[in-house]
Amino acid sequence: MSGDNEFVVVANRLPVDAIVDEHGGTTWTESPGGLVAALSPVLSARRGCWVGWPGLIDAAPAPFHTDSGILVHPVPLTADDHERFYEGFSNATLWPLYHDLIVTPTYHRDWWQSYRDVNYRFATEVDRVAAPGATVWVQDYQLQLVPGILRQLRPDLTIGFFLHIPFPGPDLFRQLPWREEVVRGLLGADLIGFHLVSNAENFLSLVQQVSGPKGSHTGQPDSLKVTGSASVRTTTASITASDGREVAVAAYPISIDPTSLGEADDKEVARRRAELGNPECILLGVDRLDYTKGILQRLEAFEELLEAGALDPNEVVFVQVATPSRERIEHYRTARRQVEEAVGRINGRFAKIGRPVVHYLHRSLPKRLLRHYYQAADVMVVTPFKDGMNLVAKEYVACHPDGSGALVLSEFAGAADELLQANLCNPFDIESLKRALLQAVRGLEHDPETMRSRMRAMHEQVLTFDVDAWANASLRDLDEARR
């Protein structure tokens, strides 16, 4: 029996967080985030709902409306689901595979079975809530089988899929024992979206190589043709699926909602600098504590610059905010241990009593406070080994409309395709990291006008192509995909 929601967003997590009070009662607050902000008016206008896991084990509330009017439809997960589907297949198999094998993926058949089961559960919930002919937009790597399952359950639906992490080259993806099943799952969509043209090209190349029975997918293009602007890109490429549908493949770089960061507050910024001892230069890193983010390598590069005397510990501090992430997975525990050992070693070598040279926070910060640190920082350091986009880089740029500050950015972050005026580096090469850090610090000191011009160009890019532009382009093309 179909529901009455004409637009359905499907994601692993609902856009809400549970708050449990001292009496055991649970209340729900809307999660901050650009995707929620961009889709809230769409969900309201189209009589839509958001399907996802509420973040609780073995428990899920009845559907309810958030403060901004979003109808959320919870999908329950058991402890076994969380261990095998989420921590296992999603984050110990797919995550490292899609991030170019920074660590070795683990392939367990029971994890795969759980992934299939949970994807089927999500798809059946969408079947329940979606109106006849509704539009469904599936989000990210945890739910790649949902489009294909929905296509079988509800051929009347218009189905989009968007991947928020990188998509690997076909030679890497073909390691996956269940590669044909994942490809078939994705091809259930009418439109498959990626951040970058290179990701879309990887997928198109893969489909040519991994297509199930011979002749089941035809008409794959030899290359990806790109039309539109340099920052909100669409493509004419399509794949003819086995049921005769044309599946469009497109690239849409996601961005931020600049208004979500709040207003500038010079007094608060001055307070943050004073807390850090009013140094000449503040370097800032803000990341999930993930082995893909290159946190350890940037700290080691900073340490070598201090050791060589290129940076003066009396004049510079490094602030690293490392949000806890997936702490039950061994690779994440190892990453935390290595980062914290580096912080201790650097402070042991170069700090003074009461004046650490590295300030380290292993917790998340409220958006308002994070903005103050963004504004206070002279150099933002974003050095992932691989990243689908990296919105921290864009948030920092959005907080510097006057052109102050500098951005050190990994060439392997998706944002590097747009923020061309950043100090780009190769995070696998510590000398490249050191050069980029030094160029940013010295550029602010010796060539402030050039640095200001570069930052202003990036600021204009981020404000022009914000999260609304991304959502509008994606949903426009999804509306057209079935016509």
PDB file of N, CA and C in Angstrom, residues 238-334:
ATOM      1  N   SER A 238      24.824   8.759 -20.467  1.00  0.00           N
ATOM      2  CA  SER A 238      23.778   7.907 -19.918  1.00  0.00           C
ATOM      3  C   SER A 238      24.107   6.457 -20.208  1.00  0.00           C
ATOM      4  N   ILE A 239      23.445   5.575 -19.462  1.00  0.00           N
ATOM      5  CA  ILE A 239      23.635   4.144 -19.608  1.00  0.00           C
ATOM      6  C   ILE A 239      22.269   3.531 -19.871  1.00  0.00           C
ATOM      7  N   THR A 240      22.171   2.644 -20.811  1.00  0.00           N
ATOM      8  CA  THR A 240      20.923   1.933 -21.048  1.00  0.00           C
ATOM      9  C   THR A 240      20.907   0.671 -20.193  1.00  0.00           C
ATOM     10  N   ALA A 241      20.010   0.649 -19.220  1.00  0.00           N
ATOM     11  CA  ALA A 241      19.917  -0.496 -18.310  1.00  0.00           C
ATOM     12  C   ALA A 241      19.203  -1.656 -18.993  1.00  0.00           C
ATOM     13  N   SER A 242      19.212  -2.805 -18.332  1.00  0.00           N
ATOM     14  CA  SER A 242      18.668  -4.023 -18.936  1.00  0.00           C
ATOM     15  C   SER A 242      17.166  -3.936 -19.187  1.00  0.00           C
ATOM     16  N   ASP A 243      16.456  -3.036 -18.453  1.00  0.00           N
ATOM     17  CA  ASP A 243      15.024  -2.879 -18.685  1.00  0.00           C
ATOM     18  C   ASP A 243      14.717  -1.784 -19.692  1.00  0.00           C
ATOM     19  N   GLY A 244      15.755  -1.275 -20.352  1.00  0.00           N
ATOM     20  CA  GLY A 244      15.567  -0.274 -21.401  1.00  0.00           C
ATOM     21  C   GLY A 244      15.568   1.153 -20.924  1.00  0.00           C
ATOM     22  N   ARG A 245      15.661   1.385 -19.620  1.00  0.00           N
ATOM     23  CA  ARG A 245      15.694   2.763 -19.111  1.00  0.00           C
ATOM     24  C   ARG A 245      17.037   3.423 -19.400  1.00  0.00           C
ATOM     25  N   GLU A 246      16.984   4.730 -19.607  1.00  0.00           N
ATOM     26  CA  GLU A 246      18.210   5.512 -19.706  1.00  0.00           C
ATOM     27  C   GLU A 246      18.582   6.019 -18.314  1.00  0.00           C
ATOM     28  N   VAL A 247      19.738   5.622 -17.810  1.00  0.00           N
ATOM     29  CA  VAL A 247      20.220   6.069 -16.507  1.00  0.00           C
ATOM     30  C   VAL A 247      21.217   7.200 -16.730  1.00  0.00           C
ATOM     31  N   ALA A 248      20.889   8.393 -16.260  1.00  0.00           N
ATOM     32  CA  ALA A 248      21.776   9.543 -16.421  1.00  0.00           C
ATOM     33  C   ALA A 248      22.866   9.513 -15.355  1.00  0.00           C
ATOM     34  N   VAL A 249      24.054   9.968 -15.726  1.00  0.00           N
ATOM     35  CA  VAL A 249      25.189  10.057 -14.806  1.00  0.00           C
ATOM     36  C   VAL A 249      25.676  11.496 -14.815  1.00  0.00           C
ATOM     37  N   ALA A 250      25.838  12.088 -13.640  1.00  0.00           N
ATOM     38  CA  ALA A 250      26.129  13.512 -13.571  1.00  0.00           C
ATOM     39  C   ALA A 250      27.070  13.835 -12.427  1.00  0.00           C
ATOM     40  N   ALA A 251      27.687  15.012 -12.505  1.00  0.00           N
ATOM     41  CA  ALA A 251      28.591  15.480 -11.453  1.00  0.00           C
ATOM     42  C   ALA A 251      28.082  16.813 -10.913  1.00  0.00           C
ATOM     43  N   TYR A 252      27.897  16.857  -9.597  1.00  0.00           N
ATOM     44  CA  TYR A 252      27.416  18.062  -8.910  1.00  0.00           C
ATOM     45  C   TYR A 252      28.250  18.261  -7.650  1.00  0.00           C
ATOM     46  N   PRO A 253      29.190  19.173  -7.637  1.00  0.00           N
ATOM     47  CA  PRO A 253      29.986  19.391  -6.418  1.00  0.00           C
ATOM     48  C   PRO A 253      29.119  19.983  -5.296  1.00  0.00           C
ATOM     49  N   ILE A 254      29.032  19.275  -4.186  1.00  0.00           N
ATOM     50  CA  ILE A 254      28.224  19.763  -3.074  1.00  0.00           C
ATOM     51  C   ILE A 254      28.929  20.941  -2.406  1.00  0.00           C
ATOM     52  N   SER A 255      28.153  21.768  -1.736  1.00  0.00           N
ATOM     53  CA  SER A 255      28.739  22.928  -1.072  1.00  0.00           C
ATOM     54  C   SER A 255      28.051  23.149   0.266  1.00  0.00           C
ATOM     55  N   ILE A 256      28.134  24.351   0.791  1.00  0.00           N
ATOM     56  CA  ILE A 256      27.668  24.670   2.138  1.00  0.00           C
ATOM     57  C   ILE A 256      26.552  25.701   2.083  1.00  0.00           C
ATOM     58  N   ASP A 257      25.902  25.870   3.227  1.00  0.00           N
ATOM     59  CA  ASP A 257      24.973  26.976   3.436  1.00  0.00           C
ATOM     60  C   ASP A 257      25.721  28.041   4.231  1.00  0.00           C
ATOM     61  N   PRO A 258      26.228  29.085   3.563  1.00  0.00           N
ATOM     62  CA  PRO A 258      27.045  30.080   4.285  1.00  0.00           C
ATOM     63  C   PRO A 258      26.311  30.736   5.444  1.00  0.00           C
ATOM     64  N   THR A 259      24.980  30.851   5.354  1.00  0.00           N
ATOM     65  CA  THR A 259      24.235  31.521   6.421  1.00  0.00           C
ATOM     66  C   THR A 259      24.198  30.688   7.700  1.00  0.00           C
ATOM     67  N   SER A 260      24.439  29.372   7.591  1.00  0.00           N
ATOM     68  CA  SER A 260      24.381  28.509   8.778  1.00  0.00           C
ATOM     69  C   SER A 260      25.533  28.769   9.741  1.00  0.00           C
ATOM     70  N   LEU A 261      26.566  29.452   9.271  1.00  0.00           N
ATOM     71  CA  LEU A 261      27.731  29.706  10.111  1.00  0.00           C
ATOM     72  C   LEU A 261      27.530  30.887  11.052  1.00  0.00           C
ATOM     73  N   GLY A 262      26.458  31.640  10.847  1.00  0.00           N
ATOM     74  CA  GLY A 262      26.182  32.765  11.734  1.00  0.00           C
ATOM     75  C   GLY A 262      26.949  34.018  11.332  1.00  0.00           C
ATOM     76  N   GLU A 263      26.807  35.034  12.150  1.00  0.00           N
ATOM     77  CA  GLU A 263      27.427  36.329  11.874  1.00  0.00           C
ATOM     78  C   GLU A 263      28.823  36.413  12.492  1.00  0.00           C
ATOM     79  N   ALA A 264      29.643  37.271  11.908  1.00  0.00           N
ATOM     80  CA  ALA A 264      30.974  37.517  12.447  1.00  0.00           C
ATOM     81  C   ALA A 264      30.866  38.220  13.802  1.00  0.00           C
ATOM     82  N   ASP A 265      31.817  37.930  14.682  1.00  0.00           N
ATOM     83  CA  ASP A 265      31.845  38.551  16.005  1.00  0.00           C
ATOM     84  C   ASP A 265      33.305  38.836  16.345  1.00  0.00           C
ATOM     85  N   ASP A 266      33.737  40.073  16.095  1.00  0.00           N
ATOM     86  CA  ASP A 266      35.142  40.424  16.270  1.00  0.00           C
ATOM     87  C   ASP A 266      35.602  40.263  17.719  1.00  0.00           C
ATOM     88  N   LYS A 267      34.707  40.526  18.681  1.00  0.00           N
ATOM     89  CA  LYS A 267      35.092  40.382  20.086  1.00  0.00           C
ATOM     90  C   LYS A 267      35.388  38.917  20.420  1.00  0.00           C
ATOM     91  N   GLU A 268      34.550  38.018  19.905  1.00  0.00           N
ATOM     92  CA  GLU A 268      34.772  36.599  20.163  1.00  0.00           C
ATOM     93  C   GLU A 268      36.048  36.111  19.479  1.00  0.00           C
ATOM     94  N   VAL A 269      36.297  36.618  18.295  1.00  0.00           N
ATOM     95  CA  VAL A 269      37.517  36.235  17.586  1.00  0.00           C
ATOM     96  C   VAL A 269      38.745  36.696  18.368  1.00  0.00           C
ATOM     97  N   ALA A 270      38.704  37.925  18.861  1.00  0.00           N
ATOM     98  CA  ALA A 270      39.818  38.433  19.659  1.00  0.00           C
ATOM     99  C   ALA A 270      39.999  37.599  20.928  1.00  0.00           C
ATOM    100  N   ARG A 271      38.893  37.141  21.505  1.00  0.00           N
ATOM    101  CA  ARG A 271      38.967  36.308  22.703  1.00  0.00           C
ATOM    102  C   ARG A 271      39.643  34.969  22.396  1.00  0.00           C
ATOM    103  N   ARG A 272      39.324  34.396  21.254  1.00  0.00           N
ATOM    104  CA  ARG A 272      39.945  33.112  20.885  1.00  0.00           C
ATOM    105  C   ARG A 272      41.449  33.280  20.674  1.00  0.00           C
ATOM    106  N   ARG A 273      41.839  34.353  20.030  1.00  0.00           N
ATOM    107  CA  ARG A 273      43.272  34.586  19.823  1.00  0.00           C
ATOM    108  C   ARG A 273      43.976  34.808  21.162  1.00  0.00           C
ATOM    109  N   ALA A 274      43.303  35.514  22.063  1.00  0.00           N
ATOM    110  CA  ALA A 274      43.907  35.755  23.373  1.00  0.00           C
ATOM    111  C   ALA A 274      44.062  34.451  24.153  1.00  0.00           C
ATOM    112  N   GLU A 275      43.081  33.565  24.048  1.00  0.00           N
ATOM    113  CA  GLU A 275      43.164  32.268  24.717  1.00  0.00           C
ATOM    114  C   GLU A 275      44.392  31.480  24.261  1.00  0.00           C
ATOM    115  N   LEU A 276      44.767  31.707  23.015  1.00  0.00           N
ATOM    116  CA  LEU A 276      45.910  30.993  22.445  1.00  0.00           C
ATOM    117  C   LEU A 276      47.221  31.748  22.646  1.00  0.00           C
ATOM    118  N   GLY A 277      47.185  32.840  23.383  1.00  0.00           N
ATOM    119  CA  GLY A 277      48.399  33.595  23.667  1.00  0.00           C
ATOM    120  C   GLY A 277      48.710  34.664  22.650  1.00  0.00           C
ATOM    121  N   ASN A 278      47.713  35.065  21.831  1.00  0.00           N
ATOM    122  CA  ASN A 278      47.910  36.085  20.796  1.00  0.00           C
ATOM    123  C   ASN A 278      49.147  35.819  19.937  1.00  0.00           C
ATOM    124  N   PRO A 279      49.228  34.658  19.334  1.00  0.00           N
ATOM    125  CA  PRO A 279      50.388  34.353  18.488  1.00  0.00           C
ATOM    126  C   PRO A 279      50.355  35.148  17.193  1.00  0.00           C
ATOM    127  N   GLU A 280      51.493  35.216  16.527  1.00  0.00           N
ATOM    128  CA  GLU A 280      51.562  35.877  15.225  1.00  0.00           C
ATOM    129  C   GLU A 280      50.734  35.133  14.185  1.00  0.00           C
ATOM    130  N   CYS A 281      50.720  33.789  14.290  1.00  0.00           N
ATOM    131  CA  CYS A 281      50.051  32.982  13.270  1.00  0.00           C
ATOM    132  C   CYS A 281      49.367  31.778  13.919  1.00  0.00           C
ATOM    133  N   ILE A 282      48.085  31.582  13.595  1.00  0.00           N
ATOM    134  CA  ILE A 282      47.321  30.429  14.059  1.00  0.00           C
ATOM    135  C   ILE A 282      47.040  29.525  12.871  1.00  0.00           C
ATOM    136  N   LEU A 283      47.468  28.269  12.977  1.00  0.00           N
ATOM    137  CA  LEU A 283      47.114  27.256  11.995  1.00  0.00           C
ATOM    138  C   LEU A 283      45.996  26.404  12.588  1.00  0.00           C
ATOM    139  N   LEU A 284      45.027  26.021  11.771  1.00  0.00           N
ATOM    140  CA  LEU A 284      43.846  25.321  12.269  1.00  0.00           C
ATOM    141  C   LEU A 284      43.532  24.105  11.407  1.00  0.00           C
ATOM    142  N   GLY A 285      43.243  22.986  12.080  1.00  0.00           N
ATOM    143  CA  GLY A 285      42.706  21.808  11.416  1.00  0.00           C
ATOM    144  C   GLY A 285      41.412  21.404  12.095  1.00  0.00           C
ATOM    145  N   VAL A 286      40.392  21.087  11.311  1.00  0.00           N
ATOM    146  CA  VAL A 286      39.101  20.636  11.834  1.00  0.00           C
ATOM    147  C   VAL A 286      38.677  19.414  11.023  1.00  0.00           C
ATOM    148  N   ASP A 287      38.645  18.261  11.664  1.00  0.00           N
ATOM    149  CA  ASP A 287      38.381  17.017  10.946  1.00  0.00           C
ATOM    150  C   ASP A 287      37.683  16.019  11.849  1.00  0.00           C
ATOM    151  N   ARG A 288      36.981  15.058  11.226  1.00  0.00           N
ATOM    152  CA  ARG A 288      36.694  13.829  11.955  1.00  0.00           C
ATOM    153  C   ARG A 288      38.021  13.099  12.152  1.00  0.00           C
ATOM    154  N   LEU A 289      38.150  12.372  13.265  1.00  0.00           N
ATOM    155  CA  LEU A 289      39.404  11.671  13.498  1.00  0.00           C
ATOM    156  C   LEU A 289      39.364  10.376  12.675  1.00  0.00           C
ATOM    157  N   ASP A 290      39.709  10.527  11.414  1.00  0.00           N
ATOM    158  CA  ASP A 290      39.630   9.461  10.421  1.00  0.00           C
ATOM    159  C   ASP A 290      40.995   9.317   9.774  1.00  0.00           C
ATOM    160  N   TYR A 291      41.385   8.074   9.497  1.00  0.00           N
ATOM    161  CA  TYR A 291      42.708   7.839   8.908  1.00  0.00           C
ATOM    162  C   TYR A 291      42.838   8.413   7.503  1.00  0.00           C
ATOM    163  N   THR A 292      41.722   8.775   6.857  1.00  0.00           N
ATOM    164  CA  THR A 292      41.804   9.369   5.519  1.00  0.00           C
ATOM    165  C   THR A 292      42.155  10.852   5.556  1.00  0.00           C
ATOM    166  N   LYS A 293      42.090  11.493   6.730  1.00  0.00           N
ATOM    167  CA  LYS A 293      42.176  12.953   6.801  1.00  0.00           C
ATOM    168  C   LYS A 293      43.602  13.492   6.848  1.00  0.00           C
ATOM    169  N   GLY A 294      44.601  12.646   7.034  1.00  0.00           N
ATOM    170  CA  GLY A 294      45.981  13.117   7.011  1.00  0.00           C
ATOM    171  C   GLY A 294      46.370  13.981   8.187  1.00  0.00           C
ATOM    172  N   ILE A 295      45.723  13.794   9.345  1.00  0.00           N
ATOM    173  CA  ILE A 295      46.015  14.638  10.516  1.00  0.00           C
ATOM    174  C   ILE A 295      47.435  14.395  11.020  1.00  0.00           C
ATOM    175  N   LEU A 296      47.821  13.145  11.129  1.00  0.00           N
ATOM    176  CA  LEU A 296      49.163  12.825  11.624  1.00  0.00           C
ATOM    177  C   LEU A 296      50.235  13.434  10.729  1.00  0.00           C
ATOM    178  N   GLN A 297      50.062  13.353   9.431  1.00  0.00           N
ATOM    179  CA  GLN A 297      51.076  13.831   8.485  1.00  0.00           C
ATOM    180  C   GLN A 297      51.232  15.350   8.557  1.00  0.00           C
ATOM    181  N   ARG A 298      50.125  16.077   8.739  1.00  0.00           N
ATOM    182  CA  ARG A 298      50.260  17.539   8.840  1.00  0.00           C
ATOM    183  C   ARG A 298      50.969  17.929  10.131  1.00  0.00           C
ATOM    184  N   LEU A 299      50.708  17.179  11.206  1.00  0.00           N
ATOM    185  CA  LEU A 299      51.407  17.462  12.458  1.00  0.00           C
ATOM    186  C   LEU A 299      52.897  17.173  12.337  1.00  0.00           C
ATOM    187  N   GLU A 300      53.242  16.100  11.645  1.00  0.00           N
ATOM    188  CA  GLU A 300      54.654  15.777  11.454  1.00  0.00           C
ATOM    189  C   GLU A 300      55.345  16.821  10.580  1.00  0.00           C
ATOM    190  N   ALA A 301      54.644  17.331   9.566  1.00  0.00           N
ATOM    191  CA  ALA A 301      55.219  18.405   8.747  1.00  0.00           C
ATOM    192  C   ALA A 301      55.435  19.660   9.589  1.00  0.00           C
ATOM    193  N   PHE A 302      54.463  19.997  10.419  1.00  0.00           N
ATOM    194  CA  PHE A 302      54.596  21.137  11.326  1.00  0.00           C
ATOM    195  C   PHE A 302      55.778  20.942  12.263  1.00  0.00           C
ATOM    196  N   GLU A 303      55.935  19.736  12.783  1.00  0.00           N
ATOM    197  CA  GLU A 303      57.045  19.438  13.687  1.00  0.00           C
ATOM    198  C   GLU A 303      58.387  19.644  12.995  1.00  0.00           C
ATOM    199  N   GLU A 304      58.513  19.197  11.757  1.00  0.00           N
ATOM    200  CA  GLU A 304      59.787  19.353  11.035  1.00  0.00           C
ATOM    201  C   GLU A 304      60.091  20.811  10.749  1.00  0.00           C
ATOM    202  N   LEU A 305      59.054  21.617  10.489  1.00  0.00           N
ATOM    203  CA  LEU A 305      59.281  23.050  10.266  1.00  0.00           C
ATOM    204  C   LEU A 305      59.744  23.733  11.556  1.00  0.00           C
ATOM    205  N   LEU A 306      59.192  23.317  12.683  1.00  0.00           N
ATOM    206  CA  LEU A 306      59.664  23.848  13.971  1.00  0.00           C
ATOM    207  C   LEU A 306      61.098  23.414  14.232  1.00  0.00           C
ATOM    208  N   GLU A 307      61.390  22.156  13.953  1.00  0.00           N
ATOM    209  CA  GLU A 307      62.727  21.610  14.193  1.00  0.00           C
ATOM    210  C   GLU A 307      63.779  22.323  13.357  1.00  0.00           C
ATOM    211  N   ALA A 308      63.420  22.665  12.114  1.00  0.00           N
ATOM    212  CA  ALA A 308      64.372  23.321  11.214  1.00  0.00           C
ATOM    213  C   ALA A 308      64.489  24.821  11.469  1.00  0.00           C
ATOM    214  N   GLY A 309      63.616  25.358  12.321  1.00  0.00           N
ATOM    215  CA  GLY A 309      63.637  26.796  12.584  1.00  0.00           C
ATOM    216  C   GLY A 309      62.894  27.609  11.551  1.00  0.00           C
ATOM    217  N   ALA A 310      62.211  26.940  10.596  1.00  0.00           N
ATOM    218  CA  ALA A 310      61.444  27.668   9.588  1.00  0.00           C
ATOM    219  C   ALA A 310      60.211  28.325  10.208  1.00  0.00           C
ATOM    220  N   LEU A 311      59.669  27.711  11.262  1.00  0.00           N
ATOM    221  CA  LEU A 311      58.590  28.305  12.049  1.00  0.00           C
ATOM    222  C   LEU A 311      59.075  28.442  13.484  1.00  0.00           C
ATOM    223  N   ASP A 312      58.698  29.541  14.112  1.00  0.00           N
ATOM    224  CA  ASP A 312      59.130  29.844  15.477  1.00  0.00           C
ATOM    225  C   ASP A 312      58.021  29.456  16.464  1.00  0.00           C
ATOM    226  N   PRO A 313      58.277  28.529  17.392  1.00  0.00           N
ATOM    227  CA  PRO A 313      57.238  28.129  18.339  1.00  0.00           C
ATOM    228  C   PRO A 313      56.771  29.255  19.247  1.00  0.00           C
ATOM    229  N   ASN A 314      57.521  30.340  19.314  1.00  0.00           N
ATOM    230  CA  ASN A 314      57.088  31.496  20.092  1.00  0.00           C
ATOM    231  C   ASN A 314      56.082  32.359  19.330  1.00  0.00           C
ATOM    232  N   GLU A 315      55.936  32.110  18.015  1.00  0.00           N
ATOM    233  CA  GLU A 315      55.089  32.956  17.180  1.00  0.00           C
ATOM    234  C   GLU A 315      53.915  32.224  16.541  1.00  0.00           C
ATOM    235  N   VAL A 316      53.929  30.898  16.566  1.00  0.00           N
ATOM    236  CA  VAL A 316      52.926  30.140  15.834  1.00  0.00           C
ATOM    237  C   VAL A 316      52.341  29.053  16.727  1.00  0.00           C
ATOM    238  N   VAL A 317      51.045  28.797  16.570  1.00  0.00           N
ATOM    239  CA  VAL A 317      50.394  27.669  17.250  1.00  0.00           C
ATOM    240  C   VAL A 317      49.555  26.905  16.230  1.00  0.00           C
ATOM    241  N   PHE A 318      49.371  25.627  16.510  1.00  0.00           N
ATOM    242  CA  PHE A 318      48.532  24.778  15.671  1.00  0.00           C
ATOM    243  C   PHE A 318      47.359  24.303  16.534  1.00  0.00           C
ATOM    244  N   VAL A 319      46.144  24.589  16.090  1.00  0.00           N
ATOM    245  CA  VAL A 319      44.930  24.127  16.768  1.00  0.00           C
ATOM    246  C   VAL A 319      44.333  22.991  15.941  1.00  0.00           C
ATOM    247  N   GLN A 320      44.209  21.811  16.538  1.00  0.00           N
ATOM    248  CA  GLN A 320      43.625  20.669  15.836  1.00  0.00           C
ATOM    249  C   GLN A 320      42.378  20.202  16.575  1.00  0.00           C
ATOM    250  N   VAL A 321      41.238  20.368  15.922  1.00  0.00           N
ATOM    251  CA  VAL A 321      39.973  19.841  16.428  1.00  0.00           C
ATOM    252  C   VAL A 321      39.727  18.516  15.721  1.00  0.00           C
ATOM    253  N   ALA A 322      39.651  17.435  16.488  1.00  0.00           N
ATOM    254  CA  ALA A 322      39.489  16.092  15.923  1.00  0.00           C
ATOM    255  C   ALA A 322      38.230  15.465  16.516  1.00  0.00           C
ATOM    256  N   THR A 323      37.151  15.484  15.756  1.00  0.00           N
ATOM    257  CA  THR A 323      35.875  14.964  16.228  1.00  0.00           C
ATOM    258  C   THR A 323      35.914  13.442  16.305  1.00  0.00           C
ATOM    259  N   PRO A 324      35.497  12.853  17.427  1.00  0.00           N
ATOM    260  CA  PRO A 324      35.490  11.386  17.532  1.00  0.00           C
ATOM    261  C   PRO A 324      34.678  10.750  16.420  1.00  0.00           C
ATOM    262  N   SER A 325      35.173   9.603  15.922  1.00  0.00           N
ATOM    263  CA  SER A 325      34.519   8.950  14.787  1.00  0.00           C
ATOM    264  C   SER A 325      34.795   7.451  14.807  1.00  0.00           C
ATOM    265  N   ARG A 326      33.749   6.645  14.745  1.00  0.00           N
ATOM    266  CA  ARG A 326      33.838   5.194  14.534  1.00  0.00           C
ATOM    267  C   ARG A 326      34.898   4.542  15.431  1.00  0.00           C
ATOM    268  N   GLU A 327      34.821   4.834  16.703  1.00  0.00           N
ATOM    269  CA  GLU A 327      35.912   4.478  17.617  1.00  0.00           C
ATOM    270  C   GLU A 327      35.985   2.993  17.966  1.00  0.00           C
ATOM    271  N   ARG A 328      34.993   2.216  17.524  1.00  0.00           N
ATOM    272  CA  ARG A 328      35.073   0.774  17.767  1.00  0.00           C
ATOM    273  C   ARG A 328      35.846   0.057  16.651  1.00  0.00           C
ATOM    274  N   ILE A 329      36.187   0.787  15.577  1.00  0.00           N
ATOM    275  CA  ILE A 329      36.919   0.182  14.461  1.00  0.00           C
ATOM    276  C   ILE A 329      38.414   0.365  14.701  1.00  0.00           C
ATOM    277  N   GLU A 330      39.183  -0.700  14.530  1.00  0.00           N
ATOM    278  CA  GLU A 330      40.591  -0.718  14.918  1.00  0.00           C
ATOM    279  C   GLU A 330      41.403   0.363  14.214  1.00  0.00           C
ATOM    280  N   HIS A 331      41.218   0.563  12.924  1.00  0.00           N
ATOM    281  CA  HIS A 331      42.008   1.564  12.195  1.00  0.00           C
ATOM    282  C   HIS A 331      41.783   2.967  12.754  1.00  0.00           C
ATOM    283  N   TYR A 332      40.593   3.226  13.261  1.00  0.00           N
ATOM    284  CA  TYR A 332      40.302   4.539  13.841  1.00  0.00           C
ATOM    285  C   TYR A 332      40.964   4.680  15.211  1.00  0.00           C
ATOM    286  N   ARG A 333      40.982   3.615  15.987  1.00  0.00           N
ATOM    287  CA  ARG A 333      41.682   3.661  17.276  1.00  0.00           C
ATOM    288  C   ARG A 333      43.177   3.866  17.073  1.00  0.00           C
ATOM    289  N   THR A 334      43.719   3.225  16.049  1.00  0.00           N
ATOM    290  CA  THR A 334      45.145   3.398  15.742  1.00  0.00           C
ATOM    291  C   THR A 334      45.431   4.841  15.335  1.00  0.00           C
TER     292      THR A 334
END
